[in-house]
Amino acid sequence: MSLQENIRNEERQLKDIFTAIDGGKSFIVHAGAGAGKTYTLIESIKYILNHKLNTLRKHNQKIICITYTNVAVDEIRHRLGESQFVQVSTIHEMLWQQINLYQQHELVELHKNKLEKEIENTKLEITELAKDSANLADINTEENKELFRQFVQENKDEFFKLEKRGAKANKFREKMIGLAQEDLKSALTKALKNISDFKNFFRLINRLRSYTHALEDINQTDKNKKPSIEYDSNSNSDRLASLKFSHDTLLEYSLKLVKEYDVFKKLLTDQYPYIFIDEYQDTNESVIRLMAYLQQYAHPEQWLVGYFGDNKQNIYDSGVGNHIENIYREISAEGKKEIKLKKIVKDFNRRSQIQIINLINKIRNDDLAQKPIDPDRTNGKVEFYCLKAGAAERDKDETIINQFIKQLAPSPPNNELQINCLLLLNRSVASMCGFAQLYNAIEKAKFIKWDNLNSMLLSRILNKLHPAVLRLYQLVTAYNSLNNPHTTLYDLFGNTQRSVTFAEAGELVKILKQQQPPTTLNEFIQNISTGLNQLAKNKNKSESDAIQFWLKNCFGINYPKDIKQNNAGLADLSFADYYIDFLLYEDMYGSINHAETEVEETDDVVATNQQHISDILDIDLSQWLSWVAFIDDHAKEQQVIYHTYHGTKGEEYDNVVIIMENDFGRKQINKFKNYFSSLSADANIQVKDEEDKELENTRNLFYTACSRARKNLWILYLDDITEIKDKIELLFGTVKTFEPAIE
């Protein structure tokens, strides 16, 4: 078909959505990669605004568009524009907004039920642990149970302090026994023979105590003074005893409210007659169930939900994937009312050349076979390379990748090919982007939990960075600003409200720039400290004001004002000592308190932590500049831009290089080797049981990565492919060989 015919067919697919909206029929838009899903979603919202606006205004209603991340919220708001009749938010924001209005009796009951369930689960864990550990038998007797509970209550602060400091086993044992009453010491001494079991038992008893007290407080609360249950949007874990809950529990509570209380269904359906869910495949199953119950409750033609997404781009474990219709059948079977979704398939690909489309059709191998919107898009390239036998040396991966990309780069005219290179691990991205030492040093410092390292160090959303990492980001950007010839005094000082003249501001900048050019962040901090001391000797109030404005604008701190007000005894502390020993240390590890007991042990931990900070600040400044360029996404001007597979979701690039290997880090061994091994003659994989869900996840990740390419796609496999070469050829045809140069 011609381009014009394809466009008309695509318009008919869009009109199918409009027809569903007019008929009040809920629908699911199944749109493969590059199909213009976001465009379709926005056009659907615009259609309602153009045709249903008077009804929305009359009933004070809104369209709500639910997205997976805050980044997606901003993107849709930008493309849609502002409207008082459209709310774009994450599901958590929307649900808590409504629940918070609806507070509080039913939510209190849900929280009580959860506490009761957790109390029972904790009791079972205590019983199992005591049964499996002979050392715990004596402190768990009827005679000692209550004594140990009192011991936990009285000494929990000391217990967690010792844990935080990383106390050695002997020191920990000695301290715990020293705190015990005489009639408990014998049983406690026996229990402490296994420190690990004792700590787990202590935590369980403490958890049981706090949950029990919280439940008692709720039950004893005066009916006129209802307890307040709060959603903590900044936490990934519940604090049930403090009457606070996190993301997953918000979804759990919301689903129960919708399932059990018609008044809450009415609240949501009356407020939002149109609910659109973007990237449905990544949506939590509880949200889909919640929407299905709303659909079952709502009056026909007065409410609908529209799902937009692609189940083959489900790359997160928490997402519902391709199970929406199964959930709908399950809820329909409960007998209240059958609910259905009108399926609308968008099978035109607006992004890629036919060569890319043919590949991703093979990878997904389902009932959605895409075709290019423009049949003349036939100038793409797909090539799969393996290394020449004997060339796969793990310590030379970076060199091999660089050589491979260099081989590709000169191919187009004028050598102006920009390549987006997809790597499996954030660690690899850090290495290829030039800040591997920084990544390793912060990982070693252990002030960020391992599973939060990538989000808190590499997020491009600044408020997602760890507080200490954000402080270091501010430091590097201050260096960049000082050394950028285009930086204005207003950029450096902000609005000084005429308290600082241009001459005074310029003098401070001049003194800071006169210092020896720094090669590390530590040297930059020392330069600032020296410059501030030099200005302080002048004792000129206006120049002191200039210092304060600059520090406040660039670093968000009030030095030396805070020192004088809060730590008068340290009034002469230099900026460098204040910044490193107080601000950075506290952000990373909490405050240093030498008034604590066990000073010798505390000093050891403090010294270790201070060494970590020193190691971080002594990393070459070039690494920090590369890291900030990555965070600020300034790499767009570079010839090669590096990403992780996951980090490119929703993006598209002309030229893509994908680096593959058997494993996905240390924990997922043979992830991609197993995927290729599983392919049948038609390039399909069969998901038979729960273990094979890993194959489905790998296929989806591979599909998502390959479908980023608009024109050219090259894949380099770093491991030996002898055992899987015939399976790879099912997808790619000829496998080429890349021979890296010997260095």
XYZ file of C-alpha atoms in Angstrom:
743
model
C 0.000 0.000 0.000
C 1.029 3.603 -0.520
C 1.891 6.070 2.220
C -1.455 7.841 1.718
C -3.422 4.574 2.020
C -1.510 3.631 5.164
C -2.191 7.034 6.711
C -5.913 6.617 5.987
C -5.856 3.148 7.600
C -4.052 4.559 10.620
C -6.666 7.313 10.896
C -9.368 4.616 10.916
C -7.618 3.001 13.882
C -7.720 6.349 15.685
C -11.424 6.716 14.823
C -12.043 3.292 16.408
C -10.852 4.831 19.672
C -13.107 7.860 19.195
C -16.065 5.530 18.541
C -15.314 3.649 21.767
C -15.197 6.963 23.642
C -18.545 8.055 22.160
C -20.096 4.718 23.164
C -18.621 4.720 26.654
C -16.793 1.458 25.957
C -13.527 0.722 27.749
C -10.692 -0.254 25.424
C -7.102 -1.393 25.165
C -4.792 0.079 22.505
C -2.181 -2.499 21.587
C 0.581 -0.432 19.950
C 4.000 -1.833 19.102
C 7.229 0.138 19.365
C 7.236 3.257 17.198
C 3.481 3.173 16.607
C 2.850 6.671 17.964
C 1.247 5.530 21.219
C 1.732 8.804 23.073
C 0.385 10.760 20.099
C -2.690 8.509 20.088
C -3.235 8.977 23.807
C -3.011 12.759 23.522
C -5.346 12.827 20.506
C -7.858 10.778 22.517
C -7.769 13.339 25.324
C -8.144 16.185 22.823
C -11.146 14.441 21.273
C -12.916 14.371 24.642
C -12.068 18.025 25.264
C -13.494 18.934 21.861
C -16.683 16.877 22.151
C -17.440 16.366 25.863
C -16.209 19.573 27.460
C -19.639 20.925 28.410
C -20.478 17.704 30.251
C -17.159 17.790 32.121
C -17.712 21.434 33.066
C -21.319 20.861 34.142
C -20.424 17.996 36.492
C -17.066 19.410 37.628
C -15.276 16.361 36.245
C -11.830 15.660 34.811
C -10.074 13.367 32.415
C -7.200 11.700 34.204
C -4.133 10.299 32.484
C -2.141 7.879 34.624
C 1.533 7.450 33.751
C 4.264 5.208 35.086
C 6.869 7.835 36.079
C 7.138 11.544 36.883
C 9.225 11.942 33.702
C 6.307 10.631 31.645
C 3.957 13.000 33.509
C 6.101 15.973 32.458
C 6.354 14.745 28.847
C 2.587 14.353 28.427
C 1.861 17.681 30.118
C 4.326 19.350 27.769
C 2.807 17.790 24.648
C -0.794 18.221 25.739
C -0.635 21.699 27.232
C -2.392 22.887 30.360
C -6.116 22.303 30.885
C -8.186 22.508 34.052
C -10.170 19.510 32.803
C -7.167 17.191 32.472
C -5.111 15.764 35.315
C -1.855 14.008 34.449
C -0.283 12.183 37.364
C 1.126 8.916 38.629
C -1.361 6.399 39.985
C -0.058 6.953 43.512
C -0.697 10.700 43.373
C -4.232 10.227 42.077
C -5.217 7.533 44.552
C -3.824 9.285 47.608
C -5.485 12.534 46.545
C -8.860 10.775 46.624
C -8.241 8.633 49.700
C -7.012 11.634 51.635
C -10.269 13.448 50.852
C -12.196 10.360 51.868
C -10.366 9.771 55.153
C -10.530 8.234 57.604
C -12.639 5.463 59.168
C -12.324 2.857 56.402
C -8.611 3.533 55.954
C -8.060 3.105 59.699
C -9.837 -0.250 59.532
C -7.628 -1.371 56.655
C -4.515 -0.346 58.567
C -5.754 -2.187 61.671
C -6.294 -5.332 59.602
C -2.817 -5.066 58.121
C -1.270 -4.598 61.570
C -3.171 -7.645 62.872
C -1.972 -9.712 59.916
C 1.627 -8.552 60.365
C 1.453 -9.329 64.093
C 0.380 -12.889 63.322
C 3.097 -13.279 60.671
C 5.729 -11.925 63.075
C 4.629 -14.356 65.804
C 5.020 -17.215 63.335
C 8.512 -16.007 62.383
C 9.465 -15.810 66.076
C 8.194 -19.342 66.684
C 10.043 -20.729 63.653
C 13.313 -18.990 64.505
C 13.181 -20.088 68.150
C 12.442 -23.664 67.051
C 15.355 -23.736 64.583
C 17.948 -22.140 66.877
C 18.815 -24.057 70.059
C 20.696 -21.030 71.398
C 17.445 -19.050 71.617
C 15.562 -21.642 73.638
C 16.320 -20.144 77.059
C 15.274 -16.560 76.304
C 12.047 -17.862 74.745
C 10.817 -19.825 77.784
C 7.628 -18.709 79.496
C 9.755 -17.499 82.398
C 12.067 -15.318 80.260
C 9.783 -14.147 77.423
C 8.523 -11.083 79.247
C 11.986 -10.277 80.633
C 13.427 -10.321 77.116
C 10.590 -8.146 75.777
C 11.428 -5.586 78.471
C 15.118 -5.883 77.578
C 14.284 -5.179 73.906
C 12.125 -2.194 74.779
C 14.734 -0.638 77.084
C 17.759 -1.266 74.852
C 16.537 -1.035 71.264
C 18.261 2.320 70.714
C 21.600 0.936 71.839
C 21.095 -2.214 69.753
C 20.537 -0.245 66.546
C 23.411 2.145 67.324
C 25.796 -0.800 67.629
C 24.457 -2.245 64.380
C 24.833 1.057 62.550
C 28.433 1.375 63.714
C 29.234 -2.148 62.583
C 30.295 -3.309 66.045
C 32.527 -6.396 66.137
C 30.892 -9.579 67.459
C 32.789 -9.624 70.773
C 32.089 -5.957 71.425
C 28.428 -6.397 70.528
C 28.113 -9.473 72.780
C 29.859 -7.740 75.692
C 27.647 -4.666 75.444
C 24.377 -6.628 75.256
C 25.232 -8.813 78.253
C 26.328 -5.763 80.235
C 22.897 -4.170 79.711
C 20.929 -7.218 80.897
C 19.471 -7.814 84.360
C 21.087 -10.579 86.373
C 18.178 -13.012 85.986
C 18.423 -12.755 82.170
C 22.202 -12.814 81.701
C 22.600 -16.579 81.550
C 19.925 -17.035 78.869
C 21.219 -13.999 76.983
C 24.815 -15.293 77.038
C 23.649 -18.541 75.451
C 21.560 -16.727 72.840
C 24.523 -14.528 71.880
C 26.615 -17.528 70.868
C 24.971 -17.070 67.469
C 25.030 -13.326 66.850
C 23.067 -13.521 63.595
C 20.151 -15.477 65.089
C 20.119 -13.221 68.147
C 19.914 -10.079 66.009
C 17.078 -11.496 63.928
C 15.228 -12.538 67.092
C 15.744 -9.102 68.666
C 14.394 -7.375 65.544
C 11.328 -9.639 65.435
C 10.514 -9.026 69.097
C 10.969 -5.288 68.578
C 8.734 -5.369 65.493
C 6.061 -7.324 67.378
C 6.224 -4.847 70.271
C 5.894 -1.785 68.015
C 3.039 -3.296 65.953
C 1.192 -4.349 69.098
C 1.530 -0.901 70.677
C 0.332 0.758 67.473
C -2.730 -1.493 67.346
C -3.499 -0.811 70.996
C -3.220 2.937 70.430
C -5.659 2.759 67.496
C -8.158 0.699 69.493
C -7.957 2.981 72.525
C -8.199 6.238 70.583
C -11.168 8.397 71.497
C -13.839 8.129 68.790
C -13.791 11.902 68.456
C -10.043 11.850 67.824
C -9.520 9.472 64.935
C -5.923 8.442 64.268
C -4.475 9.746 61.010
C -3.069 7.181 58.575
C -0.590 8.734 56.142
C 0.955 7.797 52.807
C 4.714 8.449 52.723
C 5.545 9.180 49.091
C 9.287 9.411 49.826
C 9.650 5.934 51.283
C 9.923 2.522 49.662
C 9.012 0.686 52.858
C 6.100 0.771 55.290
C 6.329 2.207 58.777
C 3.141 0.595 59.970
C 3.753 1.249 63.656
C 4.048 4.978 62.891
C 0.765 4.776 60.912
C 2.603 5.440 57.657
C 2.647 3.293 54.540
C 4.505 3.295 51.214
C 3.824 2.837 47.488
C 2.813 -0.824 47.310
C 0.603 -0.627 50.389
C -1.167 2.427 48.935
C -2.158 0.262 45.956
C -3.186 -2.553 48.297
C -5.378 -0.254 50.416
C -6.869 1.454 47.361
C -7.861 -1.869 45.811
C -9.537 -2.983 49.036
C -11.404 0.324 49.371
C -12.705 0.031 45.804
C -13.603 -3.635 46.200
C -15.370 -3.279 49.539
C -16.916 0.218 49.560
C -19.314 1.449 46.887
C -18.949 4.997 48.154
C -15.285 4.979 47.131
C -16.171 3.579 43.688
C -18.697 6.375 43.306
C -16.131 8.963 44.391
C -13.655 7.871 41.696
C -16.120 7.311 38.850
C -17.954 10.586 39.497
C -14.709 12.568 39.639
C -13.026 10.889 36.655
C -15.427 9.620 33.934
C -12.434 9.034 31.621
C -9.308 7.304 32.931
C -6.419 6.686 30.532
C -3.476 4.528 31.585
C -0.191 4.962 29.720
C 2.284 2.053 29.423
C -0.312 -0.379 30.746
C 2.162 -3.270 30.610
C 4.240 -1.657 33.384
C 1.219 -0.981 35.597
C 0.871 -2.885 38.861
C -1.703 -5.693 38.741
C -3.573 -4.107 41.681
C -4.265 -1.027 39.545
C -5.762 -3.139 36.748
C -7.971 -4.947 39.260
C -9.035 -1.616 40.729
C -10.008 -0.327 37.272
C -11.914 -3.530 36.494
C -13.983 -3.140 39.677
C -14.727 0.477 38.771
C -15.826 -0.614 35.300
C -18.039 -3.308 36.801
C -19.653 -0.723 39.109
C -20.025 2.226 36.716
C -23.139 2.963 34.694
C -22.820 1.990 31.010
C -21.765 4.834 28.717
C -20.954 7.103 31.671
C -17.453 5.895 32.504
C -14.570 4.227 30.692
C -10.941 3.279 31.066
C -8.496 3.253 28.145
C -5.218 1.340 28.274
C -2.332 2.321 25.983
C 0.817 0.217 25.686
C 2.630 -2.837 24.365
C 2.907 -6.026 26.408
C 6.172 -6.923 24.664
C 7.789 -3.872 26.248
C 7.073 -5.150 29.764
C 10.604 -5.183 31.222
C 9.846 -4.618 34.916
C 8.866 -7.406 37.302
C 6.108 -5.320 38.894
C 4.203 -4.781 35.643
C 1.046 -6.644 34.657
C 2.459 -7.479 31.212
C -0.030 -9.354 29.003
C -2.392 -10.468 31.788
C -4.996 -7.683 31.636
C -7.618 -9.710 29.804
C -7.098 -12.664 32.193
C -7.752 -10.336 35.140
C -10.902 -9.029 33.479
C -12.187 -12.567 32.914
C -11.428 -13.436 36.537
C -13.350 -10.450 37.909
C -16.212 -11.051 35.479
C -16.423 -14.614 36.825
C -17.095 -13.243 40.306
C -20.612 -12.812 38.979
C -21.528 -9.163 39.417
C -21.348 -8.062 35.800
C -19.332 -9.138 32.779
C -16.742 -6.583 31.766
C -14.921 -6.419 28.462
C -12.268 -4.354 26.721
C -12.472 -3.403 23.067
C -9.086 -4.298 21.553
C -7.667 -1.769 19.096
C -4.423 -2.688 17.341
C -2.085 -0.034 15.909
C 0.080 -1.964 13.491
C 1.883 0.845 11.664
C 5.427 1.715 12.687
C 6.244 5.407 12.243
C 9.773 5.129 13.605
C 11.888 2.613 11.783
C 13.084 1.385 8.413
C 11.654 -1.922 7.181
C 14.842 -3.848 8.081
C 14.423 -2.893 11.755
C 10.684 -3.618 11.668
C 11.224 -7.093 10.175
C 13.647 -7.942 12.985
C 11.446 -6.762 15.856
C 8.462 -8.584 14.338
C 10.517 -11.788 14.497
C 11.527 -11.124 18.087
C 7.997 -10.474 19.347
C 6.411 -13.130 17.070
C 2.787 -12.567 18.075
C -0.411 -11.366 16.442
C 0.947 -7.831 16.040
C 3.010 -7.777 12.844
C 4.039 -4.176 12.216
C 4.517 -2.544 8.834
C 6.149 0.783 8.011
C 3.788 3.721 7.624
C 5.900 4.711 4.609
C 6.583 1.702 2.316
C 9.615 3.523 0.885
C 11.465 3.251 4.206
C 13.748 0.498 2.975
C 17.205 1.933 3.609
C 17.952 0.522 7.035
C 20.634 -1.884 8.169
C 20.665 -4.711 10.721
C 23.945 -6.529 11.391
C 24.919 -9.030 14.088
C 28.609 -9.440 14.934
C 30.438 -11.934 17.076
C 34.081 -11.711 18.097
C 36.694 -13.690 16.253
C 37.535 -16.862 18.169
C 39.960 -16.172 21.000
C 39.297 -12.417 21.103
C 36.834 -12.446 24.031
C 39.032 -11.253 26.904
C 36.863 -9.862 29.686
C 39.386 -7.251 30.804
C 39.435 -5.752 27.299
C 35.697 -5.260 26.765
C 35.956 -1.478 26.805
C 38.738 -1.468 24.193
C 36.812 -3.901 21.997
C 33.628 -1.789 22.167
C 35.544 1.368 21.289
C 37.187 -0.327 18.299
C 33.868 -1.727 17.104
C 32.166 1.682 17.219
C 35.169 3.326 15.554
C 34.826 0.843 12.704
C 31.179 1.907 12.212
C 31.568 5.656 12.636
C 33.423 6.499 9.390
C 30.869 4.727 7.192
C 28.447 7.630 6.425
C 29.512 10.766 4.526
C 31.466 13.417 6.440
C 32.053 11.080 9.403
C 29.109 12.684 11.240
C 27.396 9.512 12.426
C 26.104 9.789 15.994
C 25.762 6.421 17.702
C 23.723 5.509 20.752
C 25.345 2.524 22.412
C 23.240 0.323 24.694
C 25.032 -1.520 27.502
C 23.599 -3.943 30.018
C 24.899 -2.472 33.286
C 25.049 0.988 34.833
C 28.587 0.147 35.899
C 29.500 -0.320 32.240
C 27.864 2.989 31.325
C 29.892 4.708 34.068
C 33.068 3.167 32.685
C 32.389 4.091 29.064
C 31.310 7.617 30.036
C 34.528 8.224 31.940
C 33.514 8.094 35.606
C 34.154 4.480 36.628
C 36.396 5.468 39.575
C 33.670 7.755 40.881
C 31.068 4.967 40.616
C 33.344 2.470 42.372
C 34.345 4.873 45.160
C 30.749 5.744 46.012
C 29.776 2.077 45.915
C 32.660 1.277 48.281
C 31.684 4.083 50.681
C 28.382 2.229 51.332
C 26.339 5.275 52.291
C 23.876 4.224 49.577
C 22.269 0.785 49.751
C 23.416 -1.436 46.902
C 19.945 -1.783 45.341
C 19.488 2.023 45.365
C 22.947 2.856 43.990
C 22.010 3.298 40.346
C 18.915 5.416 40.968
C 20.545 7.591 43.659
C 23.781 8.133 41.710
C 22.706 8.145 38.059
C 19.185 9.589 38.049
C 18.671 12.585 35.778
C 15.892 13.719 38.128
C 17.901 15.684 40.696
C 15.549 15.158 43.617
C 16.012 11.400 43.193
C 19.758 11.674 43.870
C 21.070 10.812 47.334
C 21.424 14.029 49.427
C 25.218 13.647 49.557
C 25.364 12.990 45.805
C 23.226 16.057 45.162
C 25.616 18.136 47.298
C 28.546 16.904 45.205
C 26.585 17.686 42.039
C 26.150 21.268 43.292
C 29.883 21.464 43.941
C 30.784 20.382 40.404
C 28.219 22.693 38.810
C 29.647 25.573 40.899
C 33.078 24.759 39.427
C 31.574 24.674 35.925
C 29.845 28.005 36.462
C 33.010 29.713 37.699
C 34.952 28.498 34.687
C 32.300 29.122 32.036
C 33.004 32.409 30.188
C 29.273 32.790 29.486
C 28.279 32.689 33.171
C 26.812 35.963 34.411
C 27.160 37.386 37.917
C 23.427 36.842 38.319
C 23.974 33.119 37.559
C 26.533 32.987 40.377
C 24.928 35.194 42.992
C 21.216 35.176 42.240
C 19.137 38.168 43.280
C 21.303 40.069 45.787
C 18.642 42.754 46.203
C 21.356 45.412 45.719
C 23.179 44.217 48.826
C 26.178 43.382 46.639
C 27.595 45.588 43.899
C 28.981 44.308 40.606
C 32.446 45.326 41.797
C 32.170 43.315 45.016
C 30.770 40.279 43.240
C 33.488 40.544 40.615
C 36.189 40.734 43.307
C 35.023 37.454 44.844
C 35.009 35.732 41.452
C 38.467 37.135 40.697
C 39.919 35.825 43.973
C 38.354 32.377 43.466
C 39.754 32.152 39.952
C 43.243 33.238 41.065
C 43.767 29.971 42.940
C 45.802 27.116 41.480
C 43.560 25.260 38.989
C 42.163 22.267 40.899
C 42.550 18.690 39.696
C 40.175 17.190 42.291
C 37.066 18.271 44.175
C 39.118 18.347 47.365
C 41.457 20.923 45.806
C 38.459 22.944 44.594
C 37.017 22.987 48.130
C 40.391 24.076 49.522
C 40.589 26.832 46.875
C 37.179 28.107 47.948
C 38.272 27.997 51.575
C 41.472 29.928 50.840
C 39.598 32.527 48.790
C 36.982 33.029 51.501
C 39.692 33.418 54.150
C 41.438 36.003 52.000
C 38.236 38.011 51.676
C 37.418 37.602 55.384
C 40.684 39.321 56.309
C 39.442 42.460 54.571
C 36.513 42.530 57.040
C 34.416 44.318 54.453
C 30.711 43.736 55.166
C 29.693 44.011 51.509
C 32.287 41.438 50.469
C 31.069 39.160 53.270
C 27.565 39.591 51.892
C 28.862 38.588 48.461
C 30.318 35.397 49.937
C 27.029 34.523 51.614
C 24.978 35.150 48.484
C 27.328 33.016 46.367
C 27.348 30.118 48.839
C 23.580 30.256 49.245
C 22.951 30.418 45.490
C 25.416 27.679 44.463
C 25.449 25.392 47.499
C 22.282 26.182 49.432
C 24.256 26.802 52.640
C 24.676 29.709 55.062
C 28.377 29.647 55.938
C 29.646 31.063 58.282
C 26.272 32.108 59.683
C 25.220 28.557 60.607
C 28.513 27.911 62.407
C 28.199 31.037 64.503
C 24.579 30.422 65.413
C 24.612 26.672 66.008
C 28.227 25.822 66.843
C 29.675 28.888 68.494
C 32.619 26.913 69.825
C 33.643 26.136 66.243
C 33.318 29.685 64.921
C 36.823 29.633 63.439
C 36.220 26.451 61.447
C 37.384 26.830 57.849
C 34.968 26.411 54.962
C 36.771 23.220 53.870
C 36.440 21.604 57.308
C 32.843 22.730 57.633
C 31.918 21.435 54.177
C 33.728 18.075 54.414
C 33.565 17.144 58.108
C 30.097 18.453 58.819
C 27.946 18.821 55.710
C 29.225 15.914 53.597
C 29.758 13.605 56.545
C 26.282 14.224 57.914
C 24.657 13.709 54.498
C 26.467 10.413 54.090
C 26.646 8.890 57.561
C 24.776 11.102 60.028
C 26.390 13.495 62.492
C 29.613 12.743 64.379
C 28.807 12.623 68.085
C 31.852 12.053 70.247
C 29.695 12.242 73.380
C 28.445 8.724 72.636
C 29.699 5.790 74.653
C 32.343 3.448 73.250
C 34.364 6.350 71.853
C 37.159 4.055 70.672
C 34.852 2.042 68.462
C 33.056 5.154 67.193
C 36.373 6.765 66.316
C 37.324 3.720 64.238
C 34.095 3.946 62.255
C 34.406 7.725 61.866
C 37.974 7.348 60.594
C 36.850 4.758 58.035
C 33.989 6.965 56.880
C 36.253 10.004 56.633
C 38.675 7.985 54.503
C 35.802 7.092 52.160
C 34.950 10.785 51.800
C 38.597 11.633 51.178
C 38.836 8.929 48.502
C 35.728 10.308 46.781
C 36.955 13.904 46.832
C 40.415 12.927 45.559
C 39.072 11.397 42.333
C 40.270 13.286 39.271
C 38.005 16.240 38.502
C 37.549 15.051 34.917
C 35.528 12.099 36.242
C 33.163 14.453 38.048
C 32.777 16.616 34.961
C 31.909 13.520 32.913
C 29.391 12.434 35.551
C 27.656 15.832 35.593
C 27.562 15.818 31.777
C 25.792 12.447 32.018
C 23.327 13.666 34.665
C 22.589 16.865 32.726
C 22.259 14.847 29.501
C 24.861 17.032 27.787
C 26.253 13.985 26.010
C 23.791 14.626 23.171
C 26.486 16.619 21.377
C 28.957 13.719 21.512
C 29.463 11.234 18.702
C 28.846 8.234 20.988
C 26.205 8.299 23.733
C 25.941 5.440 26.229
C 22.797 4.082 27.883
C 21.551 0.971 29.633
C 18.895 -1.137 27.903
C 16.334 -0.148 30.538
C 17.305 3.513 30.349
C 16.260 3.871 26.701
C 12.616 2.872 27.121
C 10.485 5.361 25.213
C 13.489 6.787 23.314
C 14.435 6.487 19.645
C 17.741 7.007 17.804
C 18.901 6.889 14.192
C 21.855 4.579 14.855
C 21.985 2.022 17.647
C 24.769 -0.285 18.797
C 23.753 -2.999 21.268
C 26.472 -4.757 23.248
C 25.402 -8.233 24.339
C 26.924 -11.083 26.274
C 25.727 -14.278 27.922
C 25.136 -12.818 31.387
C 23.304 -9.815 32.813
C 25.666 -8.947 35.654
C 26.713 -11.424 38.342
C 23.194 -12.490 39.323
C 21.625 -13.426 35.984
C 24.006 -15.969 34.490
C 23.451 -17.014 30.847
C 20.404 -14.744 30.543
C 20.877 -14.046 26.825
C 22.502 -17.364 25.989
C 19.433 -19.130 27.403
C 17.134 -16.857 25.407
C 18.817 -17.623 22.076
C 19.052 -21.323 22.974
C 15.278 -21.418 23.501
C 14.363 -20.168 20.017
C 12.591 -22.578 17.703
C 12.709 -22.635 13.908
C 10.106 -19.849 13.751
C 12.160 -17.768 16.229
C 9.486 -18.280 18.883
C 9.863 -19.020 22.592
C 7.309 -20.993 24.518
C 6.650 -19.909 28.108
C 5.682 -23.148 29.852
C 6.051 -22.458 33.548
C 7.236 -19.919 36.090
C 10.930 -20.576 35.393
C 10.447 -19.648 31.744
C 9.129 -16.216 32.746
C 12.800 -15.230 32.711
C 12.905 -16.036 28.992
C 9.900 -13.818 28.407
C 11.539 -10.971 30.330
C 14.748 -11.387 28.303
C 12.820 -11.394 25.024
C 10.973 -8.223 26.038
C 14.203 -6.499 27.064
C 15.859 -7.466 23.768
C 12.814 -6.322 21.792
C 12.725 -2.983 23.621
C 16.433 -2.402 22.949
C 16.307 -3.303 19.235
C 13.180 -1.247 18.601
C 14.929 1.999 19.629
C 16.636 2.115 16.207
C 15.232 4.240 13.398
C 17.769 3.487 10.640
C 20.726 1.309 11.574
C 21.195 -1.405 14.186
C 24.447 -3.192 14.956
C 24.798 -5.853 17.629
C 28.129 -7.028 19.033
C 28.108 -10.213 21.138
C 31.148 -10.371 23.413
C 30.971 -14.047 24.432
C 31.548 -17.166 22.355
C 28.380 -17.968 20.351
C 29.392 -21.388 18.980
C 26.549 -23.166 20.808
C 23.866 -20.646 19.842
C 24.999 -19.395 16.415
C 22.342 -21.344 14.480
C 19.614 -19.892 16.744
C 20.927 -16.344 16.320
C 20.817 -16.835 12.550
C 17.061 -17.504 12.826
C 16.681 -13.827 13.690
C 19.586 -12.172 11.901
C 20.547 -14.373 8.993
C 24.309 -14.063 8.451
C 26.423 -13.527 11.559
C 29.489 -11.409 10.841
C 32.821 -11.577 12.631
C 34.554 -8.638 14.238
C 38.299 -8.917 14.843
C 39.614 -6.313 17.306
C 43.106 -4.981 16.746
C 45.867 -6.244 19.001
C 47.064 -3.532 21.398
